[in-house]
GROMACS .gro file of C-alpha atoms in nm:
model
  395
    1UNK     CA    1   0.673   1.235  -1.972
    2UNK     CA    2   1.007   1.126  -1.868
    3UNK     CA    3   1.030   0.809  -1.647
    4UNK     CA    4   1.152   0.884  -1.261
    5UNK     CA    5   1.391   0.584  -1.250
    6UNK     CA    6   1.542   0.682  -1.618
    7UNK     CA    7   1.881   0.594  -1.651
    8UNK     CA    8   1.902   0.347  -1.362
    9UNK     CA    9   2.058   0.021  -1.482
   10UNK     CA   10   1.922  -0.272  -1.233
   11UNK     CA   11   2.111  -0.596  -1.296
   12UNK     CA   12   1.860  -0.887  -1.170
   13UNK     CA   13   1.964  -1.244  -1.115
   14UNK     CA   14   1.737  -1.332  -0.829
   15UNK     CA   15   1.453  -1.620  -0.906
   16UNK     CA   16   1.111  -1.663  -0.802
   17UNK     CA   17   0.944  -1.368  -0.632
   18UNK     CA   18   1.113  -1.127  -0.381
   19UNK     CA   19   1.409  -1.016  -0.571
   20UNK     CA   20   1.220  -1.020  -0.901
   21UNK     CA   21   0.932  -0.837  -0.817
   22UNK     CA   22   1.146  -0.582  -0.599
   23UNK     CA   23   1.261  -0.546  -1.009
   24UNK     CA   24   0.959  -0.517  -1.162
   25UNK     CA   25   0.854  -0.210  -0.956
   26UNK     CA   26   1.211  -0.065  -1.063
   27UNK     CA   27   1.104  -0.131  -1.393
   28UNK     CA   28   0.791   0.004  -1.386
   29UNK     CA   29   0.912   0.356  -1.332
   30UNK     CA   30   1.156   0.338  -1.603
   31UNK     CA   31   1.479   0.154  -1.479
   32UNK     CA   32   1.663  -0.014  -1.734
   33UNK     CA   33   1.627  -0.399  -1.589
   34UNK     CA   34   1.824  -0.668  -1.718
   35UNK     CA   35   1.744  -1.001  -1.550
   36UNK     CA   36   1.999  -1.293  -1.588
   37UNK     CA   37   1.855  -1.641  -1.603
   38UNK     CA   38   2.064  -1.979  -1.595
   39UNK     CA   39   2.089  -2.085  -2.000
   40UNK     CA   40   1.876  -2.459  -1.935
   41UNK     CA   41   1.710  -2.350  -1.622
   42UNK     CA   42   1.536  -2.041  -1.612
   43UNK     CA   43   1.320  -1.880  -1.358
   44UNK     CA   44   1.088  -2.136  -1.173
   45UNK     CA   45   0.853  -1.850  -1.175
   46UNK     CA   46   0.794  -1.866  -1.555
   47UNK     CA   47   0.580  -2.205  -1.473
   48UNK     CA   48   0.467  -2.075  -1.145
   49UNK     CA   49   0.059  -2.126  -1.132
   50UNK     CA   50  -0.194  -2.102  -1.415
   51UNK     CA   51  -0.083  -2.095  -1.781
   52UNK     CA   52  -0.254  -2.074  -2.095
   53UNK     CA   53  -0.123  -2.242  -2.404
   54UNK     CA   54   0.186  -2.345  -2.182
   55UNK     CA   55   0.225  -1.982  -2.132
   56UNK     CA   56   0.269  -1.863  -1.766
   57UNK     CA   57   0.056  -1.557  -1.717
   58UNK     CA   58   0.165  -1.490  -1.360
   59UNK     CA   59   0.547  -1.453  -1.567
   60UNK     CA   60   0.340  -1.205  -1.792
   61UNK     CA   61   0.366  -0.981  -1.463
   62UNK     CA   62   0.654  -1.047  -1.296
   63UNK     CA   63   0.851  -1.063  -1.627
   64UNK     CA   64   0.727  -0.748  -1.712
   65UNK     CA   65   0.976  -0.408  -1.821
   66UNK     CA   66   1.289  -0.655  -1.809
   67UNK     CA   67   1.510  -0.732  -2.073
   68UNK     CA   68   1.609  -1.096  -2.068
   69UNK     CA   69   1.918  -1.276  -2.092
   70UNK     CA   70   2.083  -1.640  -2.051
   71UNK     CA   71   2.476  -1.655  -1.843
   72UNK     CA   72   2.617  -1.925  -1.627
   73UNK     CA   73   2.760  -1.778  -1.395
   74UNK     CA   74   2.910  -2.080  -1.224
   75UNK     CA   75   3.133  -2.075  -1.566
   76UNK     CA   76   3.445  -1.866  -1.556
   77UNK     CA   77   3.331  -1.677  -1.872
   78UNK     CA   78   2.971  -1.615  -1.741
   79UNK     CA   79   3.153  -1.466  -1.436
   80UNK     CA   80   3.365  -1.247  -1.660
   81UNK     CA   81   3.043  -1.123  -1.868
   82UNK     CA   82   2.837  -1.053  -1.546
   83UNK     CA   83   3.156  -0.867  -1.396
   84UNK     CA   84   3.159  -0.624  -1.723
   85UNK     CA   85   2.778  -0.590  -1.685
   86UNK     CA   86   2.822  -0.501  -1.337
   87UNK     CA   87   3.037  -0.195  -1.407
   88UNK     CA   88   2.778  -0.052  -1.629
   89UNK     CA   89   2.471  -0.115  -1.332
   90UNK     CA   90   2.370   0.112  -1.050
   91UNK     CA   91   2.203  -0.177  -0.832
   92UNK     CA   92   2.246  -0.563  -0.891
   93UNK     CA   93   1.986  -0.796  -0.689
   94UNK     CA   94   2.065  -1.161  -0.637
   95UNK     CA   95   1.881  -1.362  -0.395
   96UNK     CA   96   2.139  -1.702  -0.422
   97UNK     CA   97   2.228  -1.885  -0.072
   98UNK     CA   98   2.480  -1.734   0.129
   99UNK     CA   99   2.834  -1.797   0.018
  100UNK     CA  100   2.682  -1.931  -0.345
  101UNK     CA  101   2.859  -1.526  -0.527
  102UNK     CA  102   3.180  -1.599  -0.304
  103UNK     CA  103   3.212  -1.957  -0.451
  104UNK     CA  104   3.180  -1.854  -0.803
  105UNK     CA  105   3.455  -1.568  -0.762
  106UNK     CA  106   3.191  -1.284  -0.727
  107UNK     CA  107   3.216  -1.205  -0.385
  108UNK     CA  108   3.051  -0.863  -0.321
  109UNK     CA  109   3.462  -0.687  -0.258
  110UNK     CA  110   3.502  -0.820  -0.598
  111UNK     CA  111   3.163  -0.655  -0.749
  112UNK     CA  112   3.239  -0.319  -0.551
  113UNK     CA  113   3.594  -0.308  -0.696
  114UNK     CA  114   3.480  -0.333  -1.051
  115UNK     CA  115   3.187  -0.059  -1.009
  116UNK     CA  116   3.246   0.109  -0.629
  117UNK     CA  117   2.908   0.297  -0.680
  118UNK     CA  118   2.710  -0.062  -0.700
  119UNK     CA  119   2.435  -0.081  -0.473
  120UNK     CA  120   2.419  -0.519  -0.435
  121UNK     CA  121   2.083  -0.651  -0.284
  122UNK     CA  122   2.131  -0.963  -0.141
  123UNK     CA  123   1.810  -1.124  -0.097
  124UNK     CA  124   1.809  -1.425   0.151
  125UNK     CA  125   1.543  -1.618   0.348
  126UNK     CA  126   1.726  -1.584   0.646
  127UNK     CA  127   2.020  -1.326   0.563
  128UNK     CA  128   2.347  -1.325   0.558
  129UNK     CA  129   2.505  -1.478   0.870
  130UNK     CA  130   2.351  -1.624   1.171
  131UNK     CA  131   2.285  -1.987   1.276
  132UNK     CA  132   2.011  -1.996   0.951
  133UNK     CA  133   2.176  -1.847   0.689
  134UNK     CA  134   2.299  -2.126   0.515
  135UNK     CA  135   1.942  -2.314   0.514
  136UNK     CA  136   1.692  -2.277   0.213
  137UNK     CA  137   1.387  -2.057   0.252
  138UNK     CA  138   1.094  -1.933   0.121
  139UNK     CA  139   0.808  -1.709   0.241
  140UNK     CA  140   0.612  -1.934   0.378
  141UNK     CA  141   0.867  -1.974   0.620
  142UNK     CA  142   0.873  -1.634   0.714
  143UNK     CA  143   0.524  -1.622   0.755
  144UNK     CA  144   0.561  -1.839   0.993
  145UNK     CA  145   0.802  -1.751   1.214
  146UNK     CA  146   0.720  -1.379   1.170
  147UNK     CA  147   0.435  -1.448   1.378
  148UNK     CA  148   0.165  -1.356   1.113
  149UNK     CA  149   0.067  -1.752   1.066
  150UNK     CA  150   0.036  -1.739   1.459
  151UNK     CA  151  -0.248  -1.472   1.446
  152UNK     CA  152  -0.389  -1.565   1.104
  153UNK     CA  153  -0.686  -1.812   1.111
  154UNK     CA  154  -0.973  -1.912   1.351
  155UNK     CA  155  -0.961  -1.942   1.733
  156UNK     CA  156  -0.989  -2.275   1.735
  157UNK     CA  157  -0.833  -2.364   1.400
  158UNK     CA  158  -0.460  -2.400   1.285
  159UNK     CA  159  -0.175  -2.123   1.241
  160UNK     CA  160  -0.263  -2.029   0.876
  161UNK     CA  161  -0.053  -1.937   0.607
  162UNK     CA  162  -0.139  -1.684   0.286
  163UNK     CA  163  -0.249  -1.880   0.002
  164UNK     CA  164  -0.008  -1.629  -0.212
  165UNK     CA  165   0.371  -1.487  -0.172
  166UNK     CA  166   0.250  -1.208   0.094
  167UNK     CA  167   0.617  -1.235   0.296
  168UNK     CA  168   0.809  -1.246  -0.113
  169UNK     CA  169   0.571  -0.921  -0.172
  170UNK     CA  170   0.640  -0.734   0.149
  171UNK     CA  171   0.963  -0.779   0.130
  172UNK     CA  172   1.004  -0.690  -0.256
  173UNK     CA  173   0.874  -0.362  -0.182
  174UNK     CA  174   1.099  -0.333   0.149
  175UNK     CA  175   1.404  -0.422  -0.129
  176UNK     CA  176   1.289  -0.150  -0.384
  177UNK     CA  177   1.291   0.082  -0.096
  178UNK     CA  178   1.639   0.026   0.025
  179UNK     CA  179   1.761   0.090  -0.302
  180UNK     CA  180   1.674   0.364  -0.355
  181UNK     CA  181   1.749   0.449  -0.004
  182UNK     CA  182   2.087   0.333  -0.145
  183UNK     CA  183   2.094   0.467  -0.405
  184UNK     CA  184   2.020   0.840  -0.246
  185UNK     CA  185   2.308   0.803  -0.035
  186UNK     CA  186   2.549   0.728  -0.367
  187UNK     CA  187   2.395   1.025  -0.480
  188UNK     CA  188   2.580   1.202  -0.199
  189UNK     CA  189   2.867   1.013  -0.126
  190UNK     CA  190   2.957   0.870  -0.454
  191UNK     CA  191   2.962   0.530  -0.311
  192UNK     CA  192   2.743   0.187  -0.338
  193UNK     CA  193   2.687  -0.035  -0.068
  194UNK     CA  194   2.541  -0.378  -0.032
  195UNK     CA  195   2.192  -0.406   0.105
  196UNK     CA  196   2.100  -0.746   0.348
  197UNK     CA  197   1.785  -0.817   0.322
  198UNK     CA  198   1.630  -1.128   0.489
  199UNK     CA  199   1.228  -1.209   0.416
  200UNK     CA  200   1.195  -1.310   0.797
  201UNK     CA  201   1.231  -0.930   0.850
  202UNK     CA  202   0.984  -0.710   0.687
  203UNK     CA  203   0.683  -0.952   0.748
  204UNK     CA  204   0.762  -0.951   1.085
  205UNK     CA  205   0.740  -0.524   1.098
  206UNK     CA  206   0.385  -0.520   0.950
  207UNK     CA  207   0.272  -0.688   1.256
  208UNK     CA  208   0.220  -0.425   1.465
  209UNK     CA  209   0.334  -0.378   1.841
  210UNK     CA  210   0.300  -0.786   1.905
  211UNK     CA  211   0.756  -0.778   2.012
  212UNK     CA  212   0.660  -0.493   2.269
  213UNK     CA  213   0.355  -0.632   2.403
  214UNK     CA  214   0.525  -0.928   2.472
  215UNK     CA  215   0.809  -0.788   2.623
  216UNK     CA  216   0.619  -0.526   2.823
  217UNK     CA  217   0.319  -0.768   2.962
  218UNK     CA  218   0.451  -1.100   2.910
  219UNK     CA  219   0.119  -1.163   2.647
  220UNK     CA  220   0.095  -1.344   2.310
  221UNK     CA  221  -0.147  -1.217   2.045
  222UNK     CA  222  -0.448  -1.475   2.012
  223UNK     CA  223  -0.580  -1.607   1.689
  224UNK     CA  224  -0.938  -1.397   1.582
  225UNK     CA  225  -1.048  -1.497   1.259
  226UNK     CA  226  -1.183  -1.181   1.110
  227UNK     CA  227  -1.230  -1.017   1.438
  228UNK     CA  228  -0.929  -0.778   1.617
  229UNK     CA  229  -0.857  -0.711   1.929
  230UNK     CA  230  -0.911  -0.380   1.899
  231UNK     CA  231  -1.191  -0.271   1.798
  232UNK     CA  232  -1.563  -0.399   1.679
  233UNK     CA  233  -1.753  -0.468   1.500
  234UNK     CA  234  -1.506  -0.559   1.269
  235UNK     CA  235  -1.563  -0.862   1.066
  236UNK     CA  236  -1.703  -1.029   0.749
  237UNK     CA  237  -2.077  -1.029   0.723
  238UNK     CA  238  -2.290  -1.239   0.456
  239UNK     CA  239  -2.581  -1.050   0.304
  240UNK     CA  240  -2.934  -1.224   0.197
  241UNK     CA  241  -2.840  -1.279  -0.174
  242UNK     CA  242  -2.520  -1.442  -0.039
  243UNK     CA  243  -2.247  -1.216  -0.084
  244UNK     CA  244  -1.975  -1.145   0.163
  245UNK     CA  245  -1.922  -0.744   0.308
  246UNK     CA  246  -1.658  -0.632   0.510
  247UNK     CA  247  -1.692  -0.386   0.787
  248UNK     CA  248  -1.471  -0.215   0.994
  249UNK     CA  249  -1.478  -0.016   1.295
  250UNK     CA  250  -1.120   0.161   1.336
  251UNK     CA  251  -1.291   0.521   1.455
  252UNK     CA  252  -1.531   0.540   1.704
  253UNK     CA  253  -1.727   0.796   1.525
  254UNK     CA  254  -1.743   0.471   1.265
  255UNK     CA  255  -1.829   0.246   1.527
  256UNK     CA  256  -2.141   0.496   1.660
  257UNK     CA  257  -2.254   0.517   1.308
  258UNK     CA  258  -2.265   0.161   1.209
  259UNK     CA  259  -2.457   0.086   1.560
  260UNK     CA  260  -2.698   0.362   1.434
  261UNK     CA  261  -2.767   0.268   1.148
  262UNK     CA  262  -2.840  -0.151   1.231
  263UNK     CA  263  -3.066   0.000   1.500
  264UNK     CA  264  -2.869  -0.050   1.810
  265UNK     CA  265  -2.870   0.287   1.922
  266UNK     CA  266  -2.865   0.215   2.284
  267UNK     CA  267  -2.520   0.041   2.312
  268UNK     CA  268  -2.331   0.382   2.174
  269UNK     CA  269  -2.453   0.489   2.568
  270UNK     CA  270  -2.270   0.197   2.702
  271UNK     CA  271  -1.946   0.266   2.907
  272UNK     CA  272  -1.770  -0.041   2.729
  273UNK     CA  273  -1.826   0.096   2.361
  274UNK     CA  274  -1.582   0.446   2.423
  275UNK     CA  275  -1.283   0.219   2.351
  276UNK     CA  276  -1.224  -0.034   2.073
  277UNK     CA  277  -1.065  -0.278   2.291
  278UNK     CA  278  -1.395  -0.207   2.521
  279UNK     CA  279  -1.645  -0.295   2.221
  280UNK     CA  280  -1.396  -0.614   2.089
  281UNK     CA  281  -1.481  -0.772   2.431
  282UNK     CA  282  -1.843  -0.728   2.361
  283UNK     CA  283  -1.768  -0.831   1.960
  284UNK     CA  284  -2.053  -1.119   1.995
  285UNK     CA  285  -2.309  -0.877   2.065
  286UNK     CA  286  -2.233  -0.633   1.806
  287UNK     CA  287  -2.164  -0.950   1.507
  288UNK     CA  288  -2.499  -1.023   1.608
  289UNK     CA  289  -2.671  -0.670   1.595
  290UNK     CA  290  -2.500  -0.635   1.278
  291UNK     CA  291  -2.440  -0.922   1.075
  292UNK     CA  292  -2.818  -0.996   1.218
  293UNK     CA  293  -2.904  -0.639   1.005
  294UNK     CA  294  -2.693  -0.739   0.671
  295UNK     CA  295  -2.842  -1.083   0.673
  296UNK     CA  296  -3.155  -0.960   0.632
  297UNK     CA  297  -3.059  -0.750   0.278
  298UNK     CA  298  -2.918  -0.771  -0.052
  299UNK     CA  299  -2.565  -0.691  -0.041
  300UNK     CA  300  -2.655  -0.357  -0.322
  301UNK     CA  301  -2.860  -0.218  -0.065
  302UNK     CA  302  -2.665  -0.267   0.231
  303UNK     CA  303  -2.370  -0.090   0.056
  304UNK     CA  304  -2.579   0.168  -0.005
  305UNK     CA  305  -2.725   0.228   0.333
  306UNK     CA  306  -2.349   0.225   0.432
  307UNK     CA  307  -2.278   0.500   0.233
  308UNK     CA  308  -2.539   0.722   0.314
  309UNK     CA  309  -2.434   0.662   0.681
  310UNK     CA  310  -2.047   0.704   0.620
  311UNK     CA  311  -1.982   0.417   0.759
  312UNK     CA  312  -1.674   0.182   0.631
  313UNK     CA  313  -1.782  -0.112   0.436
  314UNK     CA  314  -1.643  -0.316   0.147
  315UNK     CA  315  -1.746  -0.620  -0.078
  316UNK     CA  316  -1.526  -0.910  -0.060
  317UNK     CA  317  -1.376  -0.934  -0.410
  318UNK     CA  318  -1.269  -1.236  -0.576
  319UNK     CA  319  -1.097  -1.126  -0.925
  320UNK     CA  320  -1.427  -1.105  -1.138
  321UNK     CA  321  -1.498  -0.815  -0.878
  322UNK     CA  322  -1.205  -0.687  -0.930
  323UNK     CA  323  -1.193  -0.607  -1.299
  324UNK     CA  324  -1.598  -0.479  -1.241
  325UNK     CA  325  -1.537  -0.244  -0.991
  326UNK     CA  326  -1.567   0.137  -1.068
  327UNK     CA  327  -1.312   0.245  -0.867
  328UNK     CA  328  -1.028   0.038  -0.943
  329UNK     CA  329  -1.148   0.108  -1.325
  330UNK     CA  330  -1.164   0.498  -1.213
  331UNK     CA  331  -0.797   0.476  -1.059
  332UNK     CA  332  -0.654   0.252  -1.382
  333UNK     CA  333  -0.526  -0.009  -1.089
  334UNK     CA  334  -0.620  -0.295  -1.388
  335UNK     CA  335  -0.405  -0.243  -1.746
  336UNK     CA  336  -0.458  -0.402  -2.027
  337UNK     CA  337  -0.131  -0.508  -2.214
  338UNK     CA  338  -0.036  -0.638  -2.569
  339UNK     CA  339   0.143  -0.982  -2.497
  340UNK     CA  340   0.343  -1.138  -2.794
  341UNK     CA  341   0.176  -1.461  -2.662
  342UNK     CA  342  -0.214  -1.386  -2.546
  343UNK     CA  343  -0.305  -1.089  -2.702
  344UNK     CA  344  -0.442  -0.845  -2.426
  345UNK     CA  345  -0.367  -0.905  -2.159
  346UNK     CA  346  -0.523  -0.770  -1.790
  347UNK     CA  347  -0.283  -0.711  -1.525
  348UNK     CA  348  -0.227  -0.499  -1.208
  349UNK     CA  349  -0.089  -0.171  -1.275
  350UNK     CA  350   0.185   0.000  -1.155
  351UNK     CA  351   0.176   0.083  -0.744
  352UNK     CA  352   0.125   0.438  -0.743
  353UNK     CA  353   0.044   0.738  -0.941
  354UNK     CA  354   0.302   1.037  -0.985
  355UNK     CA  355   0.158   1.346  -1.156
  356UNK     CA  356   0.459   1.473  -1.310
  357UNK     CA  357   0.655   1.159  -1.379
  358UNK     CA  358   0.417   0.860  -1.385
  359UNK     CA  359   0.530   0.453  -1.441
  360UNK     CA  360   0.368   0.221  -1.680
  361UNK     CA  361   0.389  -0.152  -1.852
  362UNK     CA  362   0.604  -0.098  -2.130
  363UNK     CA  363   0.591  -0.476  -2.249
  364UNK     CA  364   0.455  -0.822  -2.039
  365UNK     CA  365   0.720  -1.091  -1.957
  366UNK     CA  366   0.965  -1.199  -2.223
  367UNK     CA  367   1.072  -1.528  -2.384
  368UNK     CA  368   1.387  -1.672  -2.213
  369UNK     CA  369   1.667  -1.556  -2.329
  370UNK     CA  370   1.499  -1.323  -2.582
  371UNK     CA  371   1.793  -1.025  -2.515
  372UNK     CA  372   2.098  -1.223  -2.474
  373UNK     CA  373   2.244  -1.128  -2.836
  374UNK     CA  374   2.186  -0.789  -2.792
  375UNK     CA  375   2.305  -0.757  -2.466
  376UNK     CA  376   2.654  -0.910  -2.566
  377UNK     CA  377   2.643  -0.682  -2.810
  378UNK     CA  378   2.628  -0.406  -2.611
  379UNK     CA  379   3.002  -0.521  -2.436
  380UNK     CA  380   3.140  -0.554  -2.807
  381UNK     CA  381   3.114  -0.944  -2.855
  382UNK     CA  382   3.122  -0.991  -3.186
  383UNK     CA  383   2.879  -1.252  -3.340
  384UNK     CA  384   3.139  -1.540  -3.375
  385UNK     CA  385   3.242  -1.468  -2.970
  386UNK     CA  386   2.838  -1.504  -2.876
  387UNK     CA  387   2.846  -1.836  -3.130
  388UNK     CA  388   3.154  -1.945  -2.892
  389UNK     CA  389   2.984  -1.873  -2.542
  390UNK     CA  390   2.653  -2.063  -2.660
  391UNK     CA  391   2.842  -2.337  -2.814
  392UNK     CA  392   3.026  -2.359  -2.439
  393UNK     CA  393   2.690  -2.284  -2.288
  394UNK     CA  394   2.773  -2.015  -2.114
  395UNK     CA  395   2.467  -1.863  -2.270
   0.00000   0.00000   0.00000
């Protein structure tokens, strides 16, 4: 089956998350990606976390479907290569400071001149102008100030932040869609365009309708724990062999049969529990009715009482659960991989499944540097002229 993204050449010299894993999902459905790394200091994120053997295995991921190569770009010859490079690309992402492609003679009038069909994604903490733009930034940064840290935690605990890259990941998949939002409208236009995107943005429109209610009523959203605002039950429950369930109540046909089935008929009747926000302000009566009821089982037969019912539950899954559970093995959401390094490999597959056209892991992260040959080769340097540029260090 041929690959959907087939033929798209996606130039990547972005580091650490956003912009990289915006690449990897390009990759994954085929695109030809090509990720540029600094000759004696690569990609922070091939040390990010665990390793095995000195071996990152989050890189093993992130890494994955990309051809890599080595270019300075802050060298006059690295600026040249990239520039050739660039007329052969449909879509270049870079997430360097503000200012940081202008200073090296790459300014984005100087990439669209060379290829006027590029589509440049310019990922920034902050964007590209404004009062912030020149300061660093990372996700945690935008979940905080998107308001998510505000929300996150317990009522009478800190503003807590994701112990993971959730702002990098929301807004790598915001990236890969304005490419190819981009990259529809080249279709029709002939033209490329360059795409702003700052992480403080796409965490902040996950969050719901928090801007308007503020602006409408004048209110700021409280912090919950596991509990919402609107609706309950809806929380995280602790069974009697000790394992932690989710339940949630989105539907009130949900709600009704949850309170059913714990034996708490006789609140369905109540006025308050027509309305989720009615039942959240009565969410200490109903965690009691119903973590009361899982308490008092093992977690196998809760689930399965839940099911019967058709009510929404869900074990809380650390990864051991998640490589056990029948569904995700059903849906193929965990791959194994061959790895040059580790052998097989488990990983998270690609995001979605097309019927016709379908992605996959074609290969896990590569070594540093492990294309750059070949890729010169491909612009017609000649093996003394790739000698010369790693001699200078360009490479």
């Amino acid at each position: 089956m041929s690959a959907p993204l087939r033929g798209i050449r996606v130039l990547e010299t972005a580091t650490l998350f956003a912009g990289p894993l915006a690449a990897t999902h390009l990759g994954d459905f085929g695109a030809d990606v090509l990720k540029i790394e600094h000759p004696t200091k690569p990609d922070a994120a091939r040390g990010h976390g665990a390793s095995k053997d000195g071996v990152g295995l989050w890189w093993k991921t992130i890494g994955r479907n990309k051809r890599m190569a080595t270019l300075d770009l802050s060298q006059p010859e690295g600026q040249d290569v990239l520039l050739e490079l660039a007329e052969r690309a449909d879509v270049l992402i870079e997430n360097f400071r503000p200012g940081t492609l202008e200073r090296w003679n790459l300014a984005t009038d100087r990439l669209l001149a060379c290829n006027p069909g590029l589509v440049l994604a310019r990922v920034t903490a902050f964007g590209q102008f404004g009062p912030y733009s020149a300061r660093p930034g990372f996700g945690s940064l935008a979940e905080a100030m998107s308001g998510f840290a505000a929300v996150t935690g317990q009522p009478d605990g800190p503003p807590t932040l994701p112990p993971f890259g959730l702002a990098d990941g929301i807004t790598a998949l915001a990236t890969a869609f304005a490419i190819m939002t981009a990259l529809r409208e080249r279709d029709r236009t002939g033209r490329g365009q360059v795409i702003d995107m700052a992480i403080i943005e796409p965490m902040l429109s996950m969050l719901g309708g928090q801007v308007t209610v503020y602006d409408q009523l004048g209110t700021v959203a409280p912090r919950l724990g596991n509990r919402s605002a609107n609706n309950a039950p809806r929380n995280t429950y602790r069974s009697r062999d000790g394992a932690w369930l989710a339940v949630s109540t989105s539907s009130q046909n949900i709600a009704e049969r949850v309170m059913r089935l714990v034996g708490r008929d006789e609140v369905i009747g109540e006025p308050w529990f027509a309305t989720g926000g009615g039942r959240a302000a009565h969410a200490d009566e109903l965690d009691a009715a119903v973590g009361g009821w899982i308490a008092e089982r093992d977690a196998s037969d809760v689930l399965a009482a839940f099911e019967r019912a058709q009510a929404a539950i869900a074990p809380v899954y650390d990864a051991s659960g998640i490589v056990t559970d029948p569904q995700f093995a059903a849906l193929g959401t965990i791959s194994t991989v061959s790895d040059a390094d580790l052998g097989p490999v488990k990983m998270q597959n690609v995001l979605f499944r097309l019927s016709e056209t379908p992605g996959r892991i074609r290969w896990t992260g590569r070594a540093h540097g492990a294309d750059t040959d070949a890729v010169l080769a491909e612009l017609g340097r000649t093996a003394e002229e790739i000698d010369k540029l790693r001699a200078a260090q360009v490479i």
